[in-house]
Amino acid sequence: VDHVVIGTADTKVEVALRAAIDHGARAATIFSGCDLSDSGDAHLLDRLADMAAEAGIAICGPNSMGFLNPRIGLRVCGFPSSVPLMPGSAALVTQSGSVFSALAFNDQRLKYSLCVASGREITVGSEAYLDWLLDRPEVRVIGVFLEASRRPEEFIAALEKADRKGIPIIALKVGRT
């Protein structure tokens, strides 16, 4: 198994990730929110990030809606699509599950090479997805829904790379400022 999907109760995520690492998985998608602060454990995300860094495992999430790669027919998502997913040249990177579900499954004319809801980004952030997408020959435009840039220097580098390659990035940044 190369990629593990974790969709358990928050209290079970750490054990599930450890099992994935022990098995030798190189990637994981975590649907669970991983918020135990109400029960007095405010450090679950830190422990998961440390485990991932030590093992060298890439994580989409936690609190992710997953991703879709229509080019190879891969769906790592917890709900069905009402429209067929046709491969195309657009990509979508979003930190919002609502935006992911609204745009990924909205209209059959929207054809994606990749749609990803990055979640809380404890190992792989929006900037890493952008950088990877910019090296994909099929990608001609990227849409981004950004709540926060956790690694601003890498995000700026990805934007500069997009400019050099002539690939437009359409970004919606939400927040107070």
mmCIF file of C-alpha atoms in Angstrom:
data_model
loop_
_atom_site.group_PDB
_atom_site.id
_atom_site.type_symbol
_atom_site.label_atom_id
_atom_site.label_comp_id
_atom_site.label_asym_id
_atom_site.label_seq_id
_atom_site.Cartn_x
_atom_site.Cartn_y
_atom_site.Cartn_z
ATOM 1 C CA VAL A 1 0.000 0.000 0.000
ATOM 2 C CA ASP A 2 1.453 3.336 -1.091
ATOM 3 C CA HIS A 3 -1.357 5.644 -0.005
ATOM 4 C CA VAL A 4 -3.595 5.281 3.033
ATOM 5 C CA VAL A 5 -6.901 7.082 3.582
ATOM 6 C CA ILE A 6 -7.721 7.826 7.216
ATOM 7 C CA GLY A 7 -11.302 8.679 8.071
ATOM 8 C CA THR A 8 -11.622 7.718 11.723
ATOM 9 C CA ALA A 9 -12.631 9.494 14.901
ATOM 10 C CA ASP A 10 -10.060 12.121 15.861
ATOM 11 C CA THR A 11 -9.009 10.012 18.850
ATOM 12 C CA LYS A 12 -7.974 7.162 16.510
ATOM 13 C CA VAL A 13 -6.027 9.106 13.861
ATOM 14 C CA GLU A 14 -2.658 8.903 15.588
ATOM 15 C CA VAL A 15 -2.848 5.101 15.851
ATOM 16 C CA ALA A 16 -4.025 4.833 12.224
ATOM 17 C CA LEU A 17 -1.190 7.033 10.961
ATOM 18 C CA ARG A 18 1.340 5.013 12.971
ATOM 19 C CA ALA A 19 -0.009 1.807 11.383
ATOM 20 C CA ALA A 20 0.287 3.357 7.909
ATOM 21 C CA ILE A 21 3.864 4.445 8.587
ATOM 22 C CA ASP A 22 4.784 1.040 10.030
ATOM 23 C CA HIS A 23 3.350 -0.583 6.922
ATOM 24 C CA GLY A 24 5.556 1.603 4.732
ATOM 25 C CA ALA A 25 2.966 3.888 3.154
ATOM 26 C CA ARG A 26 4.519 6.994 1.564
ATOM 27 C CA ALA A 27 1.359 9.116 1.525
ATOM 28 C CA ALA A 28 -1.894 9.550 3.425
ATOM 29 C CA THR A 29 -5.071 11.532 3.113
ATOM 30 C CA ILE A 30 -6.698 12.367 6.433
ATOM 31 C CA PHE A 31 -10.389 13.246 6.303
ATOM 32 C CA SER A 32 -10.648 13.571 10.108
ATOM 33 C CA GLY A 33 -10.506 17.070 11.578
ATOM 34 C CA CYS A 34 -7.893 16.128 14.214
ATOM 35 C CA ASP A 35 -9.133 18.627 16.771
ATOM 36 C CA LEU A 36 -9.028 17.279 20.323
ATOM 37 C CA SER A 37 -8.761 20.684 22.007
ATOM 38 C CA ASP A 38 -12.178 20.260 23.671
ATOM 39 C CA SER A 39 -10.839 17.201 25.485
ATOM 40 C CA GLY A 40 -7.677 18.987 26.625
ATOM 41 C CA ASP A 41 -5.331 17.691 23.902
ATOM 42 C CA ALA A 42 -4.246 20.665 21.825
ATOM 43 C CA HIS A 43 -1.141 18.954 20.403
ATOM 44 C CA LEU A 44 -2.492 16.201 18.146
ATOM 45 C CA LEU A 45 -1.589 18.115 14.968
ATOM 46 C CA ASP A 46 1.953 18.648 16.248
ATOM 47 C CA ARG A 47 2.362 14.944 16.995
ATOM 48 C CA LEU A 48 1.010 13.951 13.591
ATOM 49 C CA ALA A 49 3.303 16.444 11.840
ATOM 50 C CA ASP A 50 6.302 15.131 13.806
ATOM 51 C CA MET A 51 5.421 11.513 12.961
ATOM 52 C CA ALA A 52 5.069 12.412 9.286
ATOM 53 C CA ALA A 53 8.348 14.349 9.186
ATOM 54 C CA GLU A 54 10.245 11.533 10.858
ATOM 55 C CA ALA A 55 8.792 8.940 8.476
ATOM 56 C CA GLY A 56 8.927 11.133 5.366
ATOM 57 C CA ILE A 57 5.248 10.559 4.617
ATOM 58 C CA ALA A 58 3.261 13.155 2.663
ATOM 59 C CA ILE A 59 -0.166 14.007 4.082
ATOM 60 C CA CYS A 60 -3.127 15.621 2.369
ATOM 61 C CA GLY A 61 -4.978 17.149 5.321
ATOM 62 C CA PRO A 62 -6.037 16.575 7.984
ATOM 63 C CA ASN A 63 -9.535 17.993 7.695
ATOM 64 C CA SER A 64 -9.341 17.392 3.960
ATOM 65 C CA MET A 65 -12.113 16.515 1.535
ATOM 66 C CA GLY A 66 -9.484 14.608 -0.443
ATOM 67 C CA PHE A 67 -8.532 14.897 -4.074
ATOM 68 C CA LEU A 68 -9.533 13.876 -7.575
ATOM 69 C CA ASN A 69 -7.259 13.006 -10.448
ATOM 70 C CA PRO A 70 -9.595 12.428 -13.410
ATOM 71 C CA ARG A 71 -6.652 11.850 -15.778
ATOM 72 C CA ILE A 72 -5.966 8.485 -14.125
ATOM 73 C CA GLY A 73 -9.467 7.891 -12.723
ATOM 74 C CA LEU A 74 -8.390 8.310 -9.091
ATOM 75 C CA ARG A 75 -10.929 9.568 -6.545
ATOM 76 C CA VAL A 76 -9.881 9.934 -2.933
ATOM 77 C CA CYS A 77 -13.029 11.605 -1.728
ATOM 78 C CA GLY A 78 -15.779 10.703 0.696
ATOM 79 C CA PHE A 79 -18.793 11.414 -1.496
ATOM 80 C CA PRO A 80 -20.008 10.680 -5.023
ATOM 81 C CA SER A 81 -20.106 13.056 -7.943
ATOM 82 C CA SER A 82 -23.376 13.985 -9.603
ATOM 83 C CA VAL A 83 -21.510 14.672 -12.859
ATOM 84 C CA PRO A 84 -18.947 12.492 -14.612
ATOM 85 C CA LEU A 85 -15.411 13.690 -14.012
ATOM 86 C CA MET A 86 -13.701 14.277 -17.327
ATOM 87 C CA PRO A 87 -9.955 14.966 -17.493
ATOM 88 C CA GLY A 88 -8.878 18.381 -18.638
ATOM 89 C CA SER A 89 -6.301 21.132 -18.374
ATOM 90 C CA ALA A 90 -7.547 23.074 -15.344
ATOM 91 C CA ALA A 91 -6.467 22.396 -11.774
ATOM 92 C CA LEU A 92 -8.032 23.419 -8.470
ATOM 93 C CA VAL A 93 -6.224 23.807 -5.154
ATOM 94 C CA THR A 94 -8.440 24.816 -2.267
ATOM 95 C CA GLN A 95 -8.169 25.071 1.488
ATOM 96 C CA SER A 96 -11.953 24.889 1.733
ATOM 97 C CA GLY A 97 -13.936 21.676 1.598
ATOM 98 C CA SER A 98 -17.060 23.582 0.598
ATOM 99 C CA VAL A 99 -15.302 25.205 -2.349
ATOM 100 C CA PHE A 100 -13.842 21.827 -3.312
ATOM 101 C CA SER A 101 -17.231 20.124 -3.377
ATOM 102 C CA ALA A 102 -18.913 23.078 -5.104
ATOM 103 C CA LEU A 103 -16.380 23.423 -7.914
ATOM 104 C CA ALA A 104 -15.111 19.872 -8.358
ATOM 105 C CA PHE A 105 -18.599 18.508 -8.935
ATOM 106 C CA ASN A 106 -20.306 21.588 -10.321
ATOM 107 C CA ASP A 107 -20.386 21.413 -14.074
ATOM 108 C CA GLN A 108 -19.368 18.802 -16.596
ATOM 109 C CA ARG A 109 -17.697 21.510 -18.684
ATOM 110 C CA LEU A 110 -15.144 22.044 -15.903
ATOM 111 C CA LYS A 111 -12.502 19.479 -16.752
ATOM 112 C CA TYR A 112 -9.679 19.079 -14.273
ATOM 113 C CA SER A 113 -6.302 17.450 -14.230
ATOM 114 C CA LEU A 114 -6.384 17.606 -10.410
ATOM 115 C CA CYS A 115 -8.675 18.939 -7.692
ATOM 116 C CA VAL A 116 -7.371 18.928 -4.151
ATOM 117 C CA ALA A 117 -8.721 20.119 -0.814
ATOM 118 C CA SER A 118 -5.530 20.552 1.162
ATOM 119 C CA GLY A 119 -7.147 20.835 4.602
ATOM 120 C CA ARG A 120 -4.934 21.838 7.497
ATOM 121 C CA GLU A 121 -1.753 21.210 5.496
ATOM 122 C CA ILE A 122 0.459 19.634 8.158
ATOM 123 C CA THR A 123 2.998 18.369 5.589
ATOM 124 C CA VAL A 124 1.925 19.303 2.048
ATOM 125 C CA GLY A 125 0.631 22.812 1.528
ATOM 126 C CA SER A 126 -1.039 24.720 -1.266
ATOM 127 C CA GLU A 127 2.302 26.001 -2.506
ATOM 128 C CA ALA A 128 3.625 22.437 -2.952
ATOM 129 C CA TYR A 129 0.539 21.432 -4.923
ATOM 130 C CA LEU A 130 0.962 24.546 -7.087
ATOM 131 C CA ASP A 131 4.630 23.805 -7.707
ATOM 132 C CA TRP A 132 3.861 20.197 -8.686
ATOM 133 C CA LEU A 133 0.985 21.222 -10.951
ATOM 134 C CA LEU A 134 3.159 23.751 -12.750
ATOM 135 C CA ASP A 135 5.371 20.882 -13.923
ATOM 136 C CA ARG A 136 2.433 18.920 -15.351
ATOM 137 C CA PRO A 137 2.288 19.410 -19.133
ATOM 138 C CA GLU A 138 -1.512 19.120 -19.233
ATOM 139 C CA VAL A 139 -2.095 21.998 -16.785
ATOM 140 C CA ARG A 140 -2.934 25.284 -18.506
ATOM 141 C CA VAL A 141 -4.680 27.184 -15.680
ATOM 142 C CA ILE A 142 -4.912 26.814 -11.899
ATOM 143 C CA GLY A 143 -7.638 28.035 -9.568
ATOM 144 C CA VAL A 144 -6.717 28.624 -5.924
ATOM 145 C CA PHE A 145 -8.961 29.280 -2.932
ATOM 146 C CA LEU A 146 -6.668 30.430 -0.150
ATOM 147 C CA GLU A 147 -7.502 31.036 3.491
ATOM 148 C CA ALA A 148 -3.878 31.450 4.612
ATOM 149 C CA SER A 149 -0.435 31.049 3.126
ATOM 150 C CA ARG A 150 1.432 28.882 5.631
ATOM 151 C CA ARG A 151 4.695 29.005 3.659
ATOM 152 C CA PRO A 152 4.590 32.417 1.947
ATOM 153 C CA GLU A 153 8.093 32.281 0.428
ATOM 154 C CA GLU A 154 7.294 28.964 -1.286
ATOM 155 C CA PHE A 155 3.922 30.310 -2.403
ATOM 156 C CA ILE A 156 5.579 33.374 -3.972
ATOM 157 C CA ALA A 157 8.141 31.098 -5.672
ATOM 158 C CA ALA A 158 5.286 29.034 -7.162
ATOM 159 C CA LEU A 159 3.585 32.208 -8.429
ATOM 160 C CA GLU A 160 6.845 33.345 -10.020
ATOM 161 C CA LYS A 161 7.237 29.919 -11.638
ATOM 162 C CA ALA A 162 3.697 30.192 -13.028
ATOM 163 C CA ASP A 163 4.532 33.610 -14.456
ATOM 164 C CA ARG A 164 7.697 32.287 -16.126
ATOM 165 C CA LYS A 165 5.729 29.396 -17.645
ATOM 166 C CA GLY A 166 2.822 31.583 -18.725
ATOM 167 C CA ILE A 167 0.300 29.580 -16.678
ATOM 168 C CA PRO A 168 -2.411 31.797 -15.201
ATOM 169 C CA ILE A 169 -3.359 31.337 -11.569
ATOM 170 C CA ILE A 170 -6.765 32.620 -10.544
ATOM 171 C CA ALA A 171 -6.791 33.104 -6.778
ATOM 172 C CA LEU A 172 -9.481 33.970 -4.307
ATOM 173 C CA LYS A 173 -8.025 34.939 -0.942
ATOM 174 C CA VAL A 174 -10.521 35.117 1.866
ATOM 175 C CA GLY A 175 -10.078 36.649 5.288
ATOM 176 C CA ARG A 176 -10.283 39.909 7.158
ATOM 177 C CA THR A 177 -7.548 41.809 5.315
#
